[in-house]
mmCIF file of C-alpha atoms in Angstrom:
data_model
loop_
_atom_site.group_PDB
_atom_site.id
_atom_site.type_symbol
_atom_site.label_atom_id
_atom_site.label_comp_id
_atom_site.label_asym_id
_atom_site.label_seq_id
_atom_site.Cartn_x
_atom_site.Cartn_y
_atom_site.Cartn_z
ATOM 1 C CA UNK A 1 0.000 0.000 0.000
ATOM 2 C CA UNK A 2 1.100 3.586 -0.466
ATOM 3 C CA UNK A 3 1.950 5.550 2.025
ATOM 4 C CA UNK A 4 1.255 9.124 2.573
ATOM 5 C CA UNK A 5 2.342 11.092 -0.623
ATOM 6 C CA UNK A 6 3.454 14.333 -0.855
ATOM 7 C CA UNK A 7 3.826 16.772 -4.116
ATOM 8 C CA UNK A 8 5.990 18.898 -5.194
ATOM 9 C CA UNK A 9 9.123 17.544 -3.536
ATOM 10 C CA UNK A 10 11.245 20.515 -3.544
ATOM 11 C CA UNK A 11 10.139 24.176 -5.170
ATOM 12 C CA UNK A 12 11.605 27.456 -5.352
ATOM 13 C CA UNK A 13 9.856 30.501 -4.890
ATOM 14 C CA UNK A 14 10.266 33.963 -4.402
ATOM 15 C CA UNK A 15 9.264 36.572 -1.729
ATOM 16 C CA UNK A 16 5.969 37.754 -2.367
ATOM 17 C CA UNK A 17 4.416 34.403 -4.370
ATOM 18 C CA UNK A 18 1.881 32.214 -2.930
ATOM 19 C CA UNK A 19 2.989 28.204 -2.643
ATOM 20 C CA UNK A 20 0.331 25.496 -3.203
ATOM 21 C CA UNK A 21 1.281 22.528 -1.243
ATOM 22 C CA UNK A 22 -0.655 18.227 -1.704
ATOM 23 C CA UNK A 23 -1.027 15.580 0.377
ATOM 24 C CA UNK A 24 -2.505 12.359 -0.011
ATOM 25 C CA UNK A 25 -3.181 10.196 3.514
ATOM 26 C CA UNK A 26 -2.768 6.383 3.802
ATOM 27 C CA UNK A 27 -6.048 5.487 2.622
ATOM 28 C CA UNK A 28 -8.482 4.886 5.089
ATOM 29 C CA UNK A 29 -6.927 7.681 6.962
ATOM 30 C CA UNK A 30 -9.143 10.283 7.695
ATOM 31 C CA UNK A 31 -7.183 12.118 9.678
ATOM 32 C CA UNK A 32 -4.138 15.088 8.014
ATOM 33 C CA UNK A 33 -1.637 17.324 9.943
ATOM 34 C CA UNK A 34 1.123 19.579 8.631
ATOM 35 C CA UNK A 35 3.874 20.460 10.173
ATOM 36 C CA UNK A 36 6.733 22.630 9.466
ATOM 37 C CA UNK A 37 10.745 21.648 9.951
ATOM 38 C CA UNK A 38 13.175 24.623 9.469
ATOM 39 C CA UNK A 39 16.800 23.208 8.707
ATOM 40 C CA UNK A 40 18.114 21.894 12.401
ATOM 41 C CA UNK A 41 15.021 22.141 14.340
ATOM 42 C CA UNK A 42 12.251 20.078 15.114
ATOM 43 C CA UNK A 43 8.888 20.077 13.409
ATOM 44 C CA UNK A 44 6.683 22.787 14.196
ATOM 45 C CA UNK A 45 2.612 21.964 14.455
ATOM 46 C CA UNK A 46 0.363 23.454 11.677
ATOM 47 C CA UNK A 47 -3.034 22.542 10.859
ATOM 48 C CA UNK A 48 -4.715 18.853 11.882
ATOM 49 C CA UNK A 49 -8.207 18.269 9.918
ATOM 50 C CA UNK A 50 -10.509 15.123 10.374
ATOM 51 C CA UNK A 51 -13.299 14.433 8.196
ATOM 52 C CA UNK A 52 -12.802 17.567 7.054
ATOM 53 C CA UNK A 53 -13.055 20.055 9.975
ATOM 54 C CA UNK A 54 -9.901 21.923 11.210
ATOM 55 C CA UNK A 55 -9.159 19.776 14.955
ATOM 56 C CA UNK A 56 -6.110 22.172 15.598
ATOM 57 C CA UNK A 57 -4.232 25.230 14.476
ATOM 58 C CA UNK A 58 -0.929 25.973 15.554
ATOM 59 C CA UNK A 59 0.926 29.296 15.959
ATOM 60 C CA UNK A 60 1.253 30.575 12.105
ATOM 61 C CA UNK A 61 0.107 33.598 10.963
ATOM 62 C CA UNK A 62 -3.033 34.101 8.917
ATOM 63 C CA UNK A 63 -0.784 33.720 5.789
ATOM 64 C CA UNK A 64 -0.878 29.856 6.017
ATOM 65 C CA UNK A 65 -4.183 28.433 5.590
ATOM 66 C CA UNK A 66 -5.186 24.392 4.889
ATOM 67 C CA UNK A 67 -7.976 22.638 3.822
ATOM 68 C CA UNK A 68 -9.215 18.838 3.288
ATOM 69 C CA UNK A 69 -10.888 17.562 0.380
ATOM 70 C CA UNK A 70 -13.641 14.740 0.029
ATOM 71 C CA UNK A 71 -11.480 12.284 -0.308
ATOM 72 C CA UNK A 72 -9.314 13.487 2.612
ATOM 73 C CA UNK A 73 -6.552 14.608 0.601
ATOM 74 C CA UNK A 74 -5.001 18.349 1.288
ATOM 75 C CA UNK A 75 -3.679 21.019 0.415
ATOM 76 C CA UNK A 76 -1.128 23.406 2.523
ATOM 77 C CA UNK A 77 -0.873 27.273 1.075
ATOM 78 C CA UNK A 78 1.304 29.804 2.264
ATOM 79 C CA UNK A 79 0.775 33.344 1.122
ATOM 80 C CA UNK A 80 2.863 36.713 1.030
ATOM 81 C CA UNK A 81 6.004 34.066 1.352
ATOM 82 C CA UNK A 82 9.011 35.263 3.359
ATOM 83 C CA UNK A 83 12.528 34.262 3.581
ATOM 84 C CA UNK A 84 11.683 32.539 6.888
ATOM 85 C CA UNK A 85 8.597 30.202 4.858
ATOM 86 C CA UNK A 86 11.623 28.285 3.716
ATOM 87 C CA UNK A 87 11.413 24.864 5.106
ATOM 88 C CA UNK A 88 10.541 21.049 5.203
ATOM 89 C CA UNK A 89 6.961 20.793 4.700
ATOM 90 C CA UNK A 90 5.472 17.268 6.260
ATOM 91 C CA UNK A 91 2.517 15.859 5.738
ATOM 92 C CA UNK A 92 1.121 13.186 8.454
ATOM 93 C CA UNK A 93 -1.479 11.159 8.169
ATOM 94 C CA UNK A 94 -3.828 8.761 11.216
ATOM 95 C CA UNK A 95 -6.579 6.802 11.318
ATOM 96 C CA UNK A 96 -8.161 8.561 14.416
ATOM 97 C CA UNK A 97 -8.307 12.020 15.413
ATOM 98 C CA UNK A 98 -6.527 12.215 18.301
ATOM 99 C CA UNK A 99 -2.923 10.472 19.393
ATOM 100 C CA UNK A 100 -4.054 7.583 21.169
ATOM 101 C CA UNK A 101 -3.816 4.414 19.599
ATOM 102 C CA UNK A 102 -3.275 6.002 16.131
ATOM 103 C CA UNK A 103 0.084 6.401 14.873
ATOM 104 C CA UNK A 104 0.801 9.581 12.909
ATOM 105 C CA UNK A 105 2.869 8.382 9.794
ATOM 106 C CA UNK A 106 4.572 10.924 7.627
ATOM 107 C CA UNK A 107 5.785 11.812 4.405
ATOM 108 C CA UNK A 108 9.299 13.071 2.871
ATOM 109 C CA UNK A 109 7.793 16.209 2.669
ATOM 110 C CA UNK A 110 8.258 19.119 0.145
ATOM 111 C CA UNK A 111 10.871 21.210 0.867
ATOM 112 C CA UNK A 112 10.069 24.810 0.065
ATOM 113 C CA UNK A 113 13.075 27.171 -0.708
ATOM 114 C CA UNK A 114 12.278 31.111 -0.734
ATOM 115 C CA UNK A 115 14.721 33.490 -2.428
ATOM 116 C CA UNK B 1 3.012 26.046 27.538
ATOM 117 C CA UNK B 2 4.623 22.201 26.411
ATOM 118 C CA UNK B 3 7.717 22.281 25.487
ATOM 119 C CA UNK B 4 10.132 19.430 24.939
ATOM 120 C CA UNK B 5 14.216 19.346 25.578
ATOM 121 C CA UNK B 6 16.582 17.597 24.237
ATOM 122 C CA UNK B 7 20.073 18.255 25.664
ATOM 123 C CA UNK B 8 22.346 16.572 23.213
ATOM 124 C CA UNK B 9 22.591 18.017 20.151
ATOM 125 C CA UNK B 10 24.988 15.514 18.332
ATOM 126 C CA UNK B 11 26.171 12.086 19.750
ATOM 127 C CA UNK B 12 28.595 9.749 18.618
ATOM 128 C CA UNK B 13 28.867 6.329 19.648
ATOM 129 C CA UNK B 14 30.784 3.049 18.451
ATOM 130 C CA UNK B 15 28.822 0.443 16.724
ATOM 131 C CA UNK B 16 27.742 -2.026 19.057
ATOM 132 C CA UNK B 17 28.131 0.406 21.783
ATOM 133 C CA UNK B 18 24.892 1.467 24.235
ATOM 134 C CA UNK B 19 23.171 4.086 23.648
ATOM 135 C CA UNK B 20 20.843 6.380 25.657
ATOM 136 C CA UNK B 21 19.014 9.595 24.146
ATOM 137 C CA UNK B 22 17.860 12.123 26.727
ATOM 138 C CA UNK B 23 14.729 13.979 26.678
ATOM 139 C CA UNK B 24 12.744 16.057 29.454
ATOM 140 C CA UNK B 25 9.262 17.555 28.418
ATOM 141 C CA UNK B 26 7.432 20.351 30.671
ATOM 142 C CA UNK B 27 3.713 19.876 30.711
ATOM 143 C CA UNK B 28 0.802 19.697 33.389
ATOM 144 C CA UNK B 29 -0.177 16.481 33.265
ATOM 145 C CA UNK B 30 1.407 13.217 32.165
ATOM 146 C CA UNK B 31 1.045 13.732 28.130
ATOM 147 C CA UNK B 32 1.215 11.066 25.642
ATOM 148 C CA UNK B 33 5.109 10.188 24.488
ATOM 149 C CA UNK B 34 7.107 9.711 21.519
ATOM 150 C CA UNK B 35 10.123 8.971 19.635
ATOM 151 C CA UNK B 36 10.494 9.356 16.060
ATOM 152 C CA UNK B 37 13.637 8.661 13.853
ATOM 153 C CA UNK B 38 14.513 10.558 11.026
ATOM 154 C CA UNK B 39 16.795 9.432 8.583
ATOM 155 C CA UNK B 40 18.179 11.568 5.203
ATOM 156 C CA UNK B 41 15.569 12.275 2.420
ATOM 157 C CA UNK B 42 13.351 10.620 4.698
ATOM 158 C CA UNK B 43 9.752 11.321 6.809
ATOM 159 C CA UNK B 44 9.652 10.723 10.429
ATOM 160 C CA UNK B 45 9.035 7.177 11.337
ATOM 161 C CA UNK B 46 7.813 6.393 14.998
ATOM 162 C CA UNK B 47 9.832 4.070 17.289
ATOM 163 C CA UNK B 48 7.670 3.870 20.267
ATOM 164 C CA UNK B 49 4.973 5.490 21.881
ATOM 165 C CA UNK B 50 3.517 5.813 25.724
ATOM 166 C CA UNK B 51 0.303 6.825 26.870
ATOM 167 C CA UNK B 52 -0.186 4.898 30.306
ATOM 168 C CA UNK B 53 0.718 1.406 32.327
ATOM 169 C CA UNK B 54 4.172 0.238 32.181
ATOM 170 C CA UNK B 55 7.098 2.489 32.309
ATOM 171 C CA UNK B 56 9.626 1.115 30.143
ATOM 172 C CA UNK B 57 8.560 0.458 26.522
ATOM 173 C CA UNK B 58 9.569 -1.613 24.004
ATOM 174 C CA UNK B 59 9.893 -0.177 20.378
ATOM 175 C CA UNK B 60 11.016 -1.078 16.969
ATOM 176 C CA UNK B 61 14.638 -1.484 15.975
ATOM 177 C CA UNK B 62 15.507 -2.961 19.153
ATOM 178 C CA UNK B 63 15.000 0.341 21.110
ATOM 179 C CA UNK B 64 13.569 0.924 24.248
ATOM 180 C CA UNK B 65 12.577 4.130 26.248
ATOM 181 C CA UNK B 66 11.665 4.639 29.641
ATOM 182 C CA UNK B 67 9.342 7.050 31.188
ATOM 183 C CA UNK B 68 9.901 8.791 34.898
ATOM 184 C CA UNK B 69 7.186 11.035 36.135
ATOM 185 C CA UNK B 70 9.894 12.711 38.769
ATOM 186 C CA UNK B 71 12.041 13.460 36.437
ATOM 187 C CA UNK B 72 9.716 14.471 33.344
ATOM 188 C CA UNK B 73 11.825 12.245 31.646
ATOM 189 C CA UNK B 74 11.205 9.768 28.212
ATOM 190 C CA UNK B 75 15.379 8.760 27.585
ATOM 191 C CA UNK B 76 15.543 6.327 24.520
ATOM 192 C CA UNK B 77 17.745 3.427 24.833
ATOM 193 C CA UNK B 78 19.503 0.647 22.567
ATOM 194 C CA UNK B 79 21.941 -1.426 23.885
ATOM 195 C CA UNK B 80 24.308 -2.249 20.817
ATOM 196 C CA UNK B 81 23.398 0.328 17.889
ATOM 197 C CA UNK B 82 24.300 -0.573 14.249
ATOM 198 C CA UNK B 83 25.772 2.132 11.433
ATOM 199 C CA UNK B 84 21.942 2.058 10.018
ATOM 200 C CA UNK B 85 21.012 3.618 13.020
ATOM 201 C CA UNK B 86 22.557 6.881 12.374
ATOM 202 C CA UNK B 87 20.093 9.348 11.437
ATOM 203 C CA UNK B 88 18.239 12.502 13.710
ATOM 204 C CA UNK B 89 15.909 11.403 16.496
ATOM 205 C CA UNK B 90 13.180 13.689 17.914
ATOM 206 C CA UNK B 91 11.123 13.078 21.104
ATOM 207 C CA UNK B 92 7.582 14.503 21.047
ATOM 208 C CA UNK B 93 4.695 14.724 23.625
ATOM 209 C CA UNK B 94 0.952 15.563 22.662
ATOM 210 C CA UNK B 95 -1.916 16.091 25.030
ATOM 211 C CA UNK B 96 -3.849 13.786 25.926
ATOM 212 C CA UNK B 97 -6.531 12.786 23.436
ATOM 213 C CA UNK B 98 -5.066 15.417 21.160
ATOM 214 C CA UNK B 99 -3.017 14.911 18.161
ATOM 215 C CA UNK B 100 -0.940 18.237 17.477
ATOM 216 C CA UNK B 101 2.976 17.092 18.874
ATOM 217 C CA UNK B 102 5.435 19.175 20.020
ATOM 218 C CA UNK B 103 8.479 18.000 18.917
ATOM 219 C CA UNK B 104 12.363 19.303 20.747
ATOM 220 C CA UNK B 105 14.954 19.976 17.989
ATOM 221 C CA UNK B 106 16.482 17.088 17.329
ATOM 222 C CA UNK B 107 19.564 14.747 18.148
ATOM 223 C CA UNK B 108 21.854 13.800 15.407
ATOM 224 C CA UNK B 109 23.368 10.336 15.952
ATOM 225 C CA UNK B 110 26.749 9.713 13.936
ATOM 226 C CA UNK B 111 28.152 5.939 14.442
ATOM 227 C CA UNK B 112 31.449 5.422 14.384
ATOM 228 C CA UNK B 113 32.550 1.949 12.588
#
């Protein structure tokens, strides 16, 4: 089976643009978080959605925004990118909503370079 | 506010050497626990987990981790690591019945053959 896919794998942008960003869960899984990973640090909490409905928000401005599709898929975008934007972008997906007894398994991410 | 440490930036060890992985979380109550392994060009992959009961769990990979309420400790263990071990490991808590982690930055393992 696959496993949680992520598009584009790497992109480029500069300051300014807008970045579009896919996921597609383990199917089955109902249940997508992003998170962010600047280079050396630990991932950073985004969005979760399940069935659809935001569950969480972390502390990002109003610039990123997420949603989840039908078929649980979703999309990450980041507006008005900054130089500070640039990161590892990871996608997890779970069968439950919340962390017990689901595992959260991740993608390889899409790493997002701003110039 | 969580937050998660992890005191050891880099490690090196022998192979077949022990190994033990320190992390200390700050949180209210006893949160749920994890450890996740990162290798290059790769997505996190989890290695254990704790939520409640027995102290001292067993992951993949031959690791281990043990959980201490006084200390607001999770340390990961192994005790003879191989070269494919080598990769960054991150410990993580969530609250309970919630799935947003908080992740600490990171150790990078390096084995030495």
């Amino acid at each position: 089976d696959a496993g949680v896919t992520q598009s584009p794998t790497h992109l480029i942008k500069t300051r300014g643009q807008q970045v579009t960003l896919r996921c597609s869960p383990i199917s089955g899984h109902k249940s997508v978080s992003w998170y962010q990973q600047v280079l050396g640090q630990g991932p950073q909490f985004i969005f979760q959605y399940y069935e659809k409905e935001e569950r969480g928000r972390g502390n990002f401005p109003d610039r990123f925004s997420a949603r989840q599709f039908p078929n649980y898929s979703s999309e990450l975008n980041v507006n008005a990118l900054l130089l500070g934007d640039s990161a590892l972008y990871l996608c997890a997906s779970s069968s439950t909503s919340g962390a017990e007894g689901g595992e959260l398994f991740f993608g390889e991410g899409s790493r997002l370079t701003v110039l | 506010a969580q937050s998660v440490t992890q005191p050891d930036i880099h490690i090196t060890v022998s192979e077949g050497a022990s190994l033990e992985l320190r992390c200390n979380y700050s949180y209210g109550a006893t949160p749920y626990l994890f450890w996740y392994v990162q290798s290059p060009g790769q997505g996190l992959q989890l290695l254990l987990k704790y939520f409640s009961g027995d102290t001292l769990v067993q992951g993949i990979k031959g690791f281990e981790a043990e959980f201490k309420r006084s200390q607001s400790s999770f340390n990961l263990r192994k005790p003879s690591v191989h070269w494919s071990d080598a990769a960054e490991y991150f410990c993580a808590v969530a609250p309970a019945g919630a799935q947003k982690l908080v992740f600490g930055q990171g150790t990078r393992l390096t084995i030495n053959p």
